CSV table of C-alpha atoms and ligand atoms in Angstrom, one decimal:
chain,number,residue,atom,x,y,z
A,25,MET,CA,206.4,133.9,65.8
A,26,SER,CA,209.9,135.4,66.3
A,27,THR,CA,212.5,133.4,68.0
A,28,THR,CA,214.6,136.4,68.5
A,29,PRO,CA,215.1,137.3,72.1
A,30,ALA,CA,212.2,139.4,73.7
A,31,PRO,CA,213.0,143.0,74.4
A,32,PRO,CA,214.0,142.7,78.1
A,33,ARG,CA,212.2,145.8,79.5
A,34,VAL,CA,208.9,144.8,78.2
A,35,PHE,CA,209.3,141.2,79.4
A,36,SER,CA,210.3,142.3,82.7
A,37,ASP,CA,207.5,144.7,83.3
A,38,ARG,CA,205.0,142.4,82.2
A,39,MET,CA,206.2,139.6,84.0
A,40,GLN,CA,206.4,141.7,87.2
A,41,SER,CA,202.6,142.8,86.7
A,42,ALA,CA,201.5,139.2,85.9
A,43,ARG,CA,203.4,138.0,89.2
A,44,ALA,CA,201.8,140.7,91.2
A,45,ARG,CA,198.4,139.6,89.9
A,46,THR,CA,199.0,135.8,91.0
A,47,GLY,CA,200.6,137.0,94.2
A,48,GLU,CA,197.6,139.1,95.2
A,49,LEU,CA,195.5,135.8,94.9
A,50,PHE,CA,197.6,133.9,97.4
A,51,ALA,CA,197.5,136.9,99.8
A,52,LEU,CA,193.7,136.6,100.1
A,53,LEU,CA,193.8,133.1,101.6
A,54,SER,CA,193.8,132.2,105.3
A,55,PRO,CA,196.7,129.7,106.4
A,56,GLN,CA,194.3,126.8,106.6
A,57,ALA,CA,193.2,127.2,102.9
A,58,VAL,CA,196.5,126.7,101.5
A,59,TYR,CA,196.5,122.8,101.8
A,60,SER,CA,192.8,122.6,101.0
A,61,ARG,CA,191.4,121.1,97.8
A,62,PRO,CA,188.4,123.3,96.9
A,63,VAL,CA,187.6,121.4,93.6
A,64,PRO,CA,187.9,117.7,94.0
A,65,GLU,CA,189.3,117.4,90.3
A,66,ARG,CA,192.1,119.7,91.0
A,67,HIS,CA,195.3,119.8,93.0
A,68,ARG,CA,195.4,121.4,96.5
A,69,LEU,CA,196.0,125.1,96.5
A,70,ILE,CA,199.6,124.7,97.7
A,71,PHE,CA,200.4,123.2,94.2
A,72,TYR,CA,199.9,126.5,92.4
A,73,LEU,CA,202.1,128.3,94.8
A,74,GLY,CA,204.9,126.1,93.4
A,75,HIS,CA,203.6,125.6,89.9
A,76,LEU,CA,203.8,129.0,88.5
A,77,GLU,CA,207.4,129.4,89.3
A,78,ALA,CA,208.3,125.7,88.4
A,79,PHE,CA,206.6,126.1,84.9
A,80,ASP,CA,208.5,129.3,84.2
A,81,TRP,CA,211.8,127.8,85.4
A,82,ASN,CA,211.4,124.4,83.7
A,83,LEU,CA,210.4,126.1,80.4
A,84,ILE,CA,212.8,129.1,80.2
A,85,CYS,CA,215.9,127.9,82.2
A,86,ARG,CA,215.9,124.1,82.4
A,87,LYS,CA,214.6,123.1,79.0
A,88,THR,CA,215.4,126.2,76.9
A,89,LEU,CA,218.7,127.6,78.3
A,90,GLY,CA,220.2,124.2,79.7
A,91,ILE,CA,220.6,125.7,83.2
A,92,PRO,CA,221.2,122.8,85.6
A,93,SER,CA,218.2,122.2,88.2
A,94,PHE,CA,218.9,123.5,92.0
A,95,HIS,CA,215.9,121.3,93.0
A,96,PRO,CA,214.9,118.3,90.7
A,97,HIS,CA,212.1,117.2,93.0
A,98,PHE,CA,210.2,120.5,93.0
A,99,ASP,CA,210.6,120.8,89.3
A,100,LYS,CA,208.7,117.6,88.9
A,101,LEU,CA,206.3,117.9,91.7
A,102,PHE,CA,205.0,121.3,90.6
A,103,GLU,CA,205.3,120.7,86.8
A,104,PHE,CA,201.8,120.0,85.7
A,105,GLY,CA,198.3,120.2,86.9
A,106,ILE,CA,195.5,117.6,86.4
A,107,ASP,CA,192.1,117.3,84.7
A,108,PRO,CA,190.6,113.9,85.6
A,109,PRO,CA,187.1,113.0,84.6
A,110,ILE,CA,184.4,114.3,87.1
A,111,GLY,CA,184.4,112.5,90.2
A,112,LYS,CA,187.8,111.0,89.8
A,113,ALA,CA,189.6,113.0,92.4
A,114,ALA,CA,193.4,112.9,93.4
A,115,GLU,CA,194.0,111.1,96.7
A,116,ASP,CA,197.2,112.8,98.0
A,117,GLN,CA,197.0,114.2,101.6
A,118,PRO,CA,198.2,117.6,102.9
A,119,ALA,CA,201.2,115.9,104.6
A,120,ASP,CA,202.3,114.8,101.1
A,121,TRP,CA,203.2,118.3,100.2
A,122,PRO,CA,206.1,120.5,101.3
A,123,GLY,CA,206.0,123.6,103.7
A,124,VAL,CA,204.9,126.9,102.4
A,125,GLU,CA,208.3,128.4,103.3
A,126,GLU,CA,210.1,125.9,101.3
A,127,VAL,CA,208.0,126.4,98.3
A,128,LEU,CA,208.3,130.2,98.5
A,129,ALA,CA,212.1,129.8,98.7
A,130,TYR,CA,212.2,127.6,95.6
A,131,GLY,CA,210.1,130.3,93.7
A,132,ARG,CA,212.4,133.1,94.8
A,133,ARG,CA,215.6,131.4,93.5
A,134,ALA,CA,213.7,130.4,90.3
A,135,ARG,CA,212.6,134.0,89.7
A,136,ARG,CA,216.4,135.4,90.3
A,137,VAL,CA,217.5,132.8,87.7
A,138,ILE,CA,214.8,133.6,85.3
A,139,ASP,CA,215.1,137.2,85.6
A,140,ASP,CA,218.9,137.1,85.0
A,141,SER,CA,218.1,135.0,81.7
A,142,LEU,CA,215.7,137.5,80.1
A,143,ASP,CA,217.9,138.7,77.4
A,144,ARG,CA,218.4,135.0,76.1
A,145,VAL,CA,214.7,134.0,76.1
A,146,PRO,CA,212.9,133.7,72.7
A,147,GLU,CA,210.0,136.1,72.5
A,148,GLN,CA,207.5,133.1,71.8
A,149,LEU,CA,208.4,131.6,75.2
A,150,VAL,CA,208.1,134.8,76.9
A,151,HIS,CA,204.4,135.0,75.7
A,152,VAL,CA,203.9,131.4,76.7
A,153,ALA,CA,205.1,132.0,80.4
A,154,LEU,CA,203.1,135.2,80.8
A,155,GLU,CA,199.9,133.8,79.4
A,156,HIS,CA,200.2,130.7,81.3
A,157,ARG,CA,200.7,132.6,84.6
A,158,LEU,CA,197.7,134.9,83.7
A,159,MET,CA,195.6,131.8,82.8
A,160,HIS,CA,196.2,130.7,86.3
A,161,ALA,CA,195.2,133.9,87.9
A,162,GLU,CA,191.8,133.0,86.5
A,163,THR,CA,191.5,129.2,87.0
A,164,PHE,CA,192.9,129.8,90.7
A,165,ALA,CA,189.8,132.1,91.1
A,166,TYR,CA,187.6,129.4,90.3
A,167,LEU,CA,189.2,127.3,92.9
A,168,MET,CA,189.0,130.0,95.5
A,169,HIS,CA,185.3,130.4,94.7
A,170,ASN,CA,184.7,127.1,96.2
A,171,LEU,CA,186.4,127.9,99.6
A,172,PRO,CA,184.2,128.6,102.5
A,173,TYR,CA,183.8,132.3,103.0
A,174,ASP,CA,185.8,132.3,106.3
A,175,GLN,CA,188.8,131.1,104.5
A,176,LYS,CA,189.4,134.1,102.1
A,177,PHE,CA,189.4,137.7,102.5
A,178,GLY,CA,188.4,140.2,100.0
A,179,PRO,CA,186.0,143.0,99.0
A,180,ARG,CA,182.4,142.0,100.1
A,181,ILE,CA,180.7,144.6,98.1
A,182,PRO,CA,178.9,143.0,95.1
A,183,PRO,CA,178.3,144.9,91.7
A,184,VAL,CA,175.2,146.9,91.3
A,185,TYR,CA,172.4,144.9,89.9
A,186,ARG,CA,169.2,146.5,88.6
A,187,ASN,CA,166.7,143.4,88.4
A,188,HIS,CA,164.7,145.4,85.8
A,189,SER,CA,162.6,143.7,83.1
A,190,LEU,CA,164.7,142.7,80.1
A,191,ALA,CA,163.3,141.9,76.7
A,192,ALA,CA,164.7,138.8,74.9
A,193,GLU,CA,165.7,139.9,71.6
A,194,MET,CA,167.1,137.7,68.7
A,195,ILE,CA,169.2,139.2,66.1
A,196,ASP,CA,169.5,137.9,62.5
A,197,ILE,CA,173.0,137.3,61.0
A,198,PRO,CA,173.1,136.9,57.3
A,199,ASP,CA,175.1,134.2,55.6
A,200,GLY,CA,178.7,135.3,55.3
A,201,TYR,CA,182.3,134.4,56.1
A,202,THR,CA,184.5,134.8,59.2
A,203,THR,CA,188.1,134.1,60.1
A,204,LEU,CA,189.2,131.5,62.8
A,205,GLY,CA,192.4,131.3,64.1
A,206,GLN,CA,195.6,133.4,64.4
A,207,ARG,CA,197.8,134.9,61.5
A,208,ALA,CA,201.1,133.4,61.1
A,209,GLY,CA,203.9,135.5,62.7
A,210,GLU,CA,201.4,136.7,65.6
A,211,PHE,CA,201.6,135.0,68.9
A,212,GLY,CA,198.9,132.4,69.8
A,213,TRP,CA,198.8,129.1,71.5
A,214,ASP,CA,199.4,125.9,69.1
A,215,ASN,CA,195.6,125.5,68.9
A,216,GLU,CA,195.1,129.0,67.3
A,217,PHE,CA,196.7,127.9,64.0
A,218,ASP,CA,196.4,127.8,61.1
A,219,GLU,CA,194.3,130.9,60.4
A,220,HIS,CA,191.5,130.0,58.0
A,221,ARG,CA,188.2,131.7,56.6
A,222,ILE,CA,185.2,129.8,56.5
A,223,GLN,CA,181.5,130.3,55.5
A,224,VAL,CA,178.7,130.5,58.0
A,225,SER,CA,175.0,130.2,56.9
A,226,ALA,CA,172.4,132.6,58.2
A,227,PHE,CA,171.3,132.4,61.9
A,228,ALA,CA,169.8,134.3,64.4
A,229,VAL,CA,171.4,134.8,68.0
A,230,SER,CA,170.2,136.2,71.3
A,231,LYS,CA,171.5,139.8,72.0
A,232,TYR,CA,172.1,138.9,75.6
A,233,LYS,CA,173.6,136.0,77.5
A,234,VAL,CA,170.9,133.8,79.1
A,235,THR,CA,170.1,135.3,82.6
A,236,ASN,CA,169.5,133.9,86.0
A,237,ALA,CA,166.0,134.9,85.7
A,238,ALA,CA,165.5,132.9,82.4
A,239,TYR,CA,167.3,129.8,83.9
A,240,LEU,CA,165.0,130.1,86.8
A,241,ASN,CA,162.1,129.0,84.8
A,242,PHE,CA,164.0,126.2,83.6
A,243,VAL,CA,164.8,125.1,87.3
A,244,GLU,CA,161.2,125.7,88.2
A,245,ALA,CA,160.2,123.4,85.5
A,246,GLY,CA,162.5,120.7,87.1
A,247,ALA,CA,166.0,121.2,86.0
A,248,SER,CA,168.7,121.0,88.6
A,249,PRO,CA,170.2,124.5,89.9
A,250,PRO,CA,173.6,125.6,88.7
A,251,HIS,CA,176.6,125.0,91.0
A,252,PHE,CA,176.7,128.8,91.7
A,253,TRP,CA,173.1,129.0,93.2
A,254,ALA,CA,172.1,128.2,96.8
A,255,GLN,CA,168.5,127.8,98.0
A,256,ARG,CA,167.8,129.5,101.2
A,257,GLU,CA,164.5,129.6,103.0
A,258,GLY,CA,162.6,129.4,99.8
A,259,GLY,CA,164.4,132.0,97.9
A,260,TRP,CA,167.5,131.5,95.3
A,261,PHE,CA,170.9,133.0,96.0
A,262,TYR,CA,174.2,133.6,94.0
A,263,ARG,CA,177.2,132.2,95.8
A,264,GLY,CA,179.4,135.1,94.8
A,265,MET,CA,183.0,134.9,95.3
A,266,PHE,CA,183.2,136.7,98.8
A,267,ALA,CA,179.6,136.6,99.7
A,268,GLU,CA,176.3,135.3,99.1
A,269,ILE,CA,173.7,137.5,97.6
A,270,PRO,CA,170.0,137.3,96.4
A,271,LEU,CA,170.0,136.0,92.9
A,272,PRO,CA,170.9,138.9,90.5
A,273,LEU,CA,168.1,138.2,88.0
A,274,ASN,CA,169.8,140.0,85.1
A,275,ALA,CA,173.3,138.6,85.5
A,276,PRO,CA,174.3,135.8,83.1
A,277,VAL,CA,173.7,132.3,84.6
A,278,TYR,CA,177.0,130.2,85.1
A,279,VAL,CA,176.3,126.5,84.0
A,280,THR,CA,178.0,123.4,82.7
A,281,HIS,CA,177.9,122.7,78.8
A,282,ARG,CA,175.3,120.0,79.6
A,283,GLN,CA,173.1,122.4,81.6
A,284,ALA,CA,173.3,124.9,78.8
A,285,THR,CA,172.5,122.4,76.1
A,286,ALA,CA,169.5,121.1,77.9
A,287,TYR,CA,168.4,124.6,78.5
A,288,ALA,CA,168.8,125.4,74.7
A,289,ARG,CA,167.0,122.2,73.8
A,290,TRP,CA,164.1,123.1,76.2
A,291,ALA,CA,163.8,126.5,74.7
A,292,GLY,CA,163.7,125.0,71.2
A,293,LYS,CA,167.1,126.5,70.3
A,294,ASN,CA,170.8,125.8,70.1
A,295,LEU,CA,174.0,126.9,71.4
A,296,LEU,CA,176.4,129.0,69.0
A,297,THR,CA,179.0,127.0,67.3
A,298,GLU,CA,182.6,128.4,67.5
A,299,ALA,CA,182.2,129.8,63.7
A,300,GLN,CA,178.8,131.5,64.6
A,301,PHE,CA,180.4,133.1,67.6
A,302,HIS,CA,183.3,134.4,65.4
A,303,ARG,CA,180.7,135.9,62.9
A,304,ALA,CA,178.5,137.5,65.5
A,305,ALA,CA,181.4,139.0,67.4
A,306,PHE,CA,184.0,140.1,64.7
A,307,GLU,CA,182.3,140.6,61.2
A,308,THR,CA,180.0,143.5,60.2
A,309,PRO,CA,177.0,144.1,58.1
A,310,ASP,CA,179.5,145.4,55.5
A,311,ALA,CA,181.6,142.3,55.3
A,312,GLU,CA,184.3,143.8,57.1
A,313,GLU,CA,186.3,142.1,60.1
A,314,ARG,CA,187.2,143.6,63.4
A,315,PRO,CA,189.9,142.6,65.9
A,316,TYR,CA,187.4,143.2,68.8
A,317,PRO,CA,183.6,143.2,68.7
A,318,TRP,CA,183.1,147.0,69.6
A,319,GLU,CA,182.7,149.9,67.3
A,320,ASN,CA,185.6,152.0,69.1
A,321,LYS,CA,188.5,152.9,67.0
A,322,SER,CA,192.0,153.3,68.4
A,323,GLY,CA,193.7,156.7,67.8
A,324,GLU,CA,196.0,155.6,64.8
A,325,ASP,CA,193.6,153.1,63.0
A,326,ASN,CA,190.2,154.5,61.9
A,327,SER,CA,188.4,151.0,61.5
A,328,GLY,CA,185.9,149.8,64.1
A,329,GLY,CA,187.0,147.4,66.9
A,330,THR,CA,190.4,148.6,66.9
A,331,ALA,CA,190.4,150.4,70.4
A,332,LEU,CA,192.1,148.3,73.0
A,333,PRO,CA,190.1,146.3,75.6
A,334,ASN,CA,188.7,148.7,78.4
A,335,ALA,CA,186.1,148.5,81.1
A,336,PRO,CA,183.3,150.3,79.2
A,337,HIS,CA,183.6,147.2,76.7
A,338,GLY,CA,183.0,144.4,79.1
A,339,ASN,CA,183.4,142.8,82.4
A,340,PHE,CA,186.9,141.4,82.1
A,341,ASP,CA,190.4,142.1,83.1
A,342,PHE,CA,189.9,141.7,87.0
A,343,HIS,CA,187.8,144.6,87.5
A,344,HIS,CA,185.0,142.5,89.1
A,345,TRP,CA,185.1,139.2,91.2
A,346,ASP,CA,181.4,138.5,90.0
A,347,PRO,CA,179.3,139.2,86.9
A,348,VAL,CA,177.3,142.1,86.2
A,349,ASP,CA,174.0,142.6,84.4
A,350,VAL,CA,174.0,141.4,80.9
A,351,ASP,CA,173.1,144.8,79.5
A,352,ALA,CA,175.5,146.7,81.9
A,353,THR,CA,178.2,147.1,79.1
A,354,PRO,CA,176.6,148.4,75.8
A,355,GLY,CA,180.1,150.0,75.0
A,356,GLY,CA,181.1,146.5,73.8
A,357,ASP,CA,178.2,145.5,71.5
A,358,SER,CA,179.2,144.0,68.1
A,359,ALA,CA,178.6,145.6,64.7
A,360,PHE,CA,175.5,143.3,64.6
A,361,GLY,CA,174.4,144.7,68.1
A,362,VAL,CA,175.1,141.6,70.2
A,363,SER,CA,176.0,142.3,73.7
A,364,GLU,CA,179.0,141.1,76.0
A,365,LEU,CA,180.6,138.7,73.5
A,366,MET,CA,183.8,139.6,75.4
A,367,GLY,CA,183.6,139.4,79.2
A,368,ASN,CA,181.0,138.6,82.1
A,369,GLY,CA,181.6,134.9,81.5
A,370,TRP,CA,183.0,132.6,78.7
A,371,GLU,CA,180.6,131.3,76.3
A,372,TRP,CA,180.0,127.7,75.6
A,373,THR,CA,179.9,126.8,72.1
A,374,SER,CA,178.5,123.3,70.5
A,375,THR,CA,182.0,122.8,69.0
A,376,PRO,CA,184.0,120.2,70.4
A,377,PHE,CA,187.7,121.2,71.1
A,378,GLY,CA,189.8,120.0,68.1
A,379,PRO,CA,192.7,121.0,65.9
A,380,PHE,CA,192.6,123.4,62.9
A,381,SER,CA,194.1,122.2,59.8
A,382,GLY,CA,197.8,122.9,60.0
A,383,PHE,CA,197.9,122.4,63.6
A,384,GLN,CA,201.3,121.5,65.1
A,385,PRO,CA,201.9,121.1,68.9
A,386,PHE,CA,204.5,123.4,70.6
A,387,PRO,CA,207.6,121.2,70.8
A,388,PHE,CA,208.3,122.6,74.2
A,389,TYR,CA,204.7,122.0,75.6
A,390,PRO,CA,203.4,119.1,73.2
A,391,GLY,CA,200.5,118.3,75.6
A,392,TYR,CA,199.1,121.8,76.1
A,393,SER,CA,196.2,121.4,73.5
A,394,LYS,CA,196.5,117.9,72.0
A,395,ASN,CA,195.9,116.0,75.3
A,396,PHE,CA,192.6,117.5,75.2
A,397,PHE,CA,191.4,116.6,71.6
A,398,ASP,CA,189.3,113.8,72.8
A,399,GLU,CA,185.7,114.8,72.0
A,400,GLU,CA,185.4,115.2,75.8
A,401,HIS,CA,186.0,119.0,75.9
A,402,TYR,CA,184.2,121.8,74.3
A,403,VAL,CA,185.4,125.2,72.9
A,404,LEU,CA,184.5,128.3,75.0
A,405,LYS,CA,184.9,131.7,73.6
A,406,GLY,CA,184.9,135.4,75.1
A,407,ALA,CA,186.1,136.1,78.7
A,408,SER,CA,185.1,136.0,82.1
A,409,PRO,CA,185.4,138.8,84.9
A,410,ARG,CA,188.7,137.1,86.0
A,411,THR,CA,190.2,137.0,82.4
A,412,ALA,CA,193.2,139.1,81.6
A,413,SER,CA,192.6,141.2,78.5
A,414,CYS,CA,195.5,139.6,76.4
A,415,PHE,CA,193.0,136.6,76.0
A,416,LEU,CA,190.4,138.8,74.4
A,417,ARG,CA,192.4,138.3,71.0
A,418,ARG,CA,189.9,136.9,68.4
A,419,SER,CA,191.7,133.6,68.0
A,420,PHE,CA,192.1,132.6,71.6
A,421,ARG,CA,190.1,129.2,72.5
A,422,ASN,CA,189.3,128.1,75.9
A,423,TRP,CA,188.2,124.4,76.8
A,424,PHE,CA,186.5,122.5,79.5
A,425,ARG,CA,184.7,119.3,80.0
A,426,PRO,CA,181.0,119.4,79.6
A,427,ASP,CA,180.3,118.6,83.1
A,428,TYR,CA,182.8,120.8,85.0
A,429,PRO,CA,180.7,123.2,86.7
A,430,TYR,CA,183.3,125.5,88.3
A,431,VAL,CA,184.0,127.8,85.3
A,432,TYR,CA,182.5,131.3,84.9
A,433,ALA,CA,180.8,130.0,81.8
A,434,SER,CA,177.7,131.5,80.3
A,435,PHE,CA,175.8,130.8,77.0
A,436,ARG,CA,173.4,132.4,74.6
A,437,LEU,CA,171.0,130.9,72.1
A,438,THR,CA,170.6,130.5,68.3
A,439,GLU,CA,168.1,129.8,65.8
A,440,ASN,CA,169.3,128.4,62.5
B,17,LIG,FE1,199.7,125.2,84.3
């Protein structure tokens, strides 16, 4: 990755649009929501108002350019998020946090200095700051999802659901190779390196993600319902971002890793491994590789999967607040015919999050991945409705604890 300074114009435009993206989210909150903690294992929302600016400031100005701090207390207070085991919530009180105006003033000053420093910032750090912010645009949505409906203001019109009957279909993927990881010289987070090619034995995979309708059979057989469902007067509802709606039967079910694994076992099947996901998504029957699953080509490059991510390819990049039907975006199908590998919900894999051979932590952010190589987090691939399209690159890896229920995380089934 280049350590030369980023082209200031590109940096500036992308940063402004990422800041607008996260700014929009705060604007949807009621004043009382700002100090609440909608997810017990995460900070109060006020933390994120300071964190995005503190992260950029600490990384770019303080640690890289050596600019003296103007507010050491906030630099530290807003430096890092938390990820305790489920049930071990933090115990701070709203009064322990500063006022909104004070936090906003810190952010404004940090942004001014950051913007004036653009031409001296290495390109790699620009990517880190941008992607860090966009990751939080998604994780903040998970937190907001758990606020009471009267504490957030947004569009109350859900996507259109068809509730038609949908045939379960398994697709055979023959023996072959796939590539994991990012090519040297391209941007990726530390856990995306080194790139390597591995063999994957033949397997069959479900064309669609497991739906709410399919999971309902499991619940009726005694399994506990997902976090995103609510039972009202004998019927099941999906707790959407801004409104509760009758359970959309053909939308993907959002579950924990433990629930996904239990369902797969009940159905006599398995979850995909990380390598199987790559093979189903990015390889072709002609043993070619694609950057993205879909067939569409870019203008200049005549090979499949080169067109940049767009709405017909899947439900990602902030177009919707909630999932759509699993067969709603056939334009994103992979060369093997597997649907929605990118978008409409991350996909749990059975692969524990760990380093690839050659892994080296970023010296400027050593704990980003390494702190989570603990066999207590699992890899997720793909994207959710609230995932920015930059994360659709093949090598990007997401990870969460197996019981963390708040993520837009779906799954599909395999047979070996
Ligand atoms: Fe963060």
